Every structure is written in C-alpha cells, then in structure tokens.
PDB file of C-alpha atoms in Angstrom:
ATOM      1  CA  PHE A1492      -0.230  -0.192   0.011  1.00  0.00           C
ATOM      2  CA  TRP A1493       1.009   3.555  -0.648  1.00  0.00           C
ATOM      3  CA  GLY A1494      -0.942   6.707  -0.218  1.00  0.00           C
ATOM      4  CA  GLY A1495      -0.033  10.298  -1.478  1.00  0.00           C
ATOM      5  CA  TRP A1496      -1.351  13.791   0.001  1.00  0.00           C
ATOM      6  CA  GLY A1497      -4.371  14.384  -1.112  1.00  0.00           C
ATOM      7  CA  GLY A1498      -6.219  11.295  -1.476  1.00  0.00           C
ATOM      8  CA  SER A1499      -3.721   9.381  -3.987  1.00  0.00           C
ATOM      9  CA  LEU A1500      -3.085   5.912  -3.326  1.00  0.00           C
ATOM     10  CA  ILE A1501      -1.446   2.175  -5.124  1.00  0.00           C
ATOM     11  CA  ILE A1502      -2.551  -0.936  -3.902  1.00  0.00           C
ATOM     12  CA  VAL A1503      -1.054  -4.172  -4.848  1.00  0.00           C
ATOM     13  CA  ASP A1504      -2.123  -7.726  -3.939  1.00  0.00           C
ATOM     14  CA  LEU A1505      -0.122 -10.681  -5.657  1.00  0.00           C
ATOM     15  CA  ASP A1506      -2.695 -12.932  -4.023  1.00  0.00           C
ATOM     16  CA  ALA A1507      -5.240 -11.861  -6.063  1.00  0.00           C
ATOM     17  CA  ARG A1508      -2.877 -10.667  -9.064  1.00  0.00           C
ATOM     18  CA  MET A1509      -4.399  -7.203  -8.728  1.00  0.00           C
ATOM     19  CA  THR A1510      -3.345  -3.288  -8.716  1.00  0.00           C
ATOM     20  CA  VAL A1511      -5.275  -0.357  -8.051  1.00  0.00           C
ATOM     21  CA  ALA A1512      -3.714   2.826  -8.484  1.00  0.00           C
ATOM     22  CA  TYR A1513      -5.793   6.178  -8.224  1.00  0.00           C
ATOM     23  CA  VAL A1514      -4.545   9.655  -8.904  1.00  0.00           C
ATOM     24  CA  MET A1515      -6.892  12.801  -8.618  1.00  0.00           C
ATOM     25  CA  ASN A1516      -6.952  15.810 -10.464  1.00  0.00           C
ATOM     26  CA  ARG A1517      -8.091  17.688  -8.025  1.00  0.00           C
ATOM     27  CA  MET A1518      -5.974  17.420  -4.657  1.00  0.00           C
ATOM     28  CA  GLY A1519      -8.012  17.553  -1.602  1.00  0.00           C
ATOM     29  CA  GLU A1520      -6.407  18.817   2.213  1.00  0.00           C
ATOM     30  CA  GLY A1521      -5.129  16.351   4.549  1.00  0.00           C
ATOM     31  CA  ILE A1522      -2.740  14.204   4.625  1.00  0.00           C
ATOM     32  CA  VAL A1523      -5.074  10.850   4.468  1.00  0.00           C
ATOM     33  CA  GLY A1524      -7.347  12.381   1.586  1.00  0.00           C
ATOM     34  CA  ASP A1525     -10.501  11.134   1.290  1.00  0.00           C
ATOM     35  CA  GLU A1526     -12.807   8.174  -0.074  1.00  0.00           C
ATOM     36  CA  ARG A1527     -12.405   8.823  -3.486  1.00  0.00           C
ATOM     37  CA  GLY A1528      -9.493   6.383  -3.548  1.00  0.00           C
ATOM     38  CA  GLY A1529     -11.134   3.889  -0.733  1.00  0.00           C
ATOM     39  CA  ARG A1530     -14.840   3.777  -2.703  1.00  0.00           C
ATOM     40  CA  ILE A1531     -12.481   2.665  -6.011  1.00  0.00           C
ATOM     41  CA  VAL A1532     -10.556  -0.274  -3.946  1.00  0.00           C
ATOM     42  CA  GLN A1533     -14.107  -1.335  -2.577  1.00  0.00           C
ATOM     43  CA  ALA A1534     -15.151  -1.387  -6.124  1.00  0.00           C
ATOM     44  CA  ALA A1535     -12.116  -3.780  -7.032  1.00  0.00           C
ATOM     45  CA  TYR A1536     -12.634  -6.093  -4.666  1.00  0.00           C
ATOM     46  CA  GLN A1537     -16.214  -6.097  -4.763  1.00  0.00           C
ATOM     47  CA  ALA A1538     -15.828  -7.380  -8.899  1.00  0.00           C
ATOM     48  CA  LEU A1539     -13.746  -9.807  -7.914  1.00  0.00           C
ATOM     49  CA  ALA A1540     -15.681 -11.712  -5.503  1.00  0.00           C
ATOM     50  CA  HIS A1541     -18.458 -11.544  -8.017  1.00  0.00           C
ATOM     51  CA  HIS A1542     -16.185 -14.554  -9.794  1.00  0.00           C
ATOM     52  CA  THR A1543     -16.125 -16.757  -6.470  1.00  0.00           C
ATOM     53  CA  GLU A1544     -17.846 -20.006  -5.718  1.00  0.00           C
ATOM     54  CA  ASP A1545     -18.985 -18.257  -2.712  1.00  0.00           C
ATOM     55  CA  HIS A1546     -20.550 -15.655  -4.068  1.00  0.00           C
ATOM     56  CA  GLN A1547     -22.641 -17.910  -6.544  1.00  0.00           C
ATOM     57  CA  GLU A1548     -23.361 -20.307  -2.905  1.00  0.00           C
ATOM     58  CA  ALA A1549     -25.012 -16.888  -1.868  1.00  0.00           C
ATOM     59  CA  VAL A1550     -26.734 -15.399  -4.747  1.00  0.00           C
ATOM     60  CA  ALA A1551     -28.580 -19.303  -4.973  1.00  0.00           C
ATOM     61  CA  ALA A1552     -29.087 -19.064  -1.019  1.00  0.00           C
ATOM     62  CA  PHE A1553     -30.424 -16.158  -1.308  1.00  0.00           C
ATOM     63  CA  VAL A1554     -32.743 -17.558  -4.262  1.00  0.00           C
ATOM     64  CA  ASP A1555     -33.892 -20.694  -2.700  1.00  0.00           C
ATOM     65  CA  LYS A1556     -34.497 -18.512   1.232  1.00  0.00           C
ATOM     66  CA  ARG A1557     -31.738 -21.113   2.767  1.00  0.00           C
ATOM     67  CA  ASP A1558     -28.965 -20.308   4.878  1.00  0.00           C
ATOM     68  CA  PRO A1559     -26.175 -20.521   2.704  1.00  0.00           C
ATOM     69  CA  ASP A1560     -23.330 -23.264   2.843  1.00  0.00           C
ATOM     70  CA  TYR A1561     -19.822 -20.900   2.264  1.00  0.00           C
ATOM     71  CA  GLN A1562     -16.663 -23.380   1.553  1.00  0.00           C
ATOM     72  CA  ASP A1563     -13.956 -20.570   1.284  1.00  0.00           C
ATOM     73  CA  ARG A1564     -13.571 -20.564  -2.165  1.00  0.00           C
TER      74      ARG A1564
END
C-alpha cells in the first residue's frame, strides 16, 4: 500500500493478482485524503468477489431462501 498527499493511492495485492492506482485531478486537503480512492478499491475487490464460488452460493441461497454453505472459495 502507498498513500500520497491529498488521497492518491496504490495497492498491490499479489494474492488477488490485482493492482489499483488512484490519482485525483483535484487534490483535496490533508495527508490521508478522502473517500474517493477507498471507494475505487472497494469496487475492485467487490468485482473480484463476484467470481467466487462462495458468491455464487450466496446468490443461490438467497434465491432458495436458505442459509448459505460457504466453503472459502
């Protein structure tokens, strides 16, 4: 993880084989930045989650109105 002035960030996740970089075109105040970069990272991980067997199980369980049986996959 690298965070820069105003909210820019880079996250390299070797396990997920994903890199997310965010550089804003209008720098905000503060060292930590704001929620914009965090939301982009959350969206990237959410997109990855939609391709897992556990996500498919969650959708099937919802449709079938039953508790899901997650397998950590």
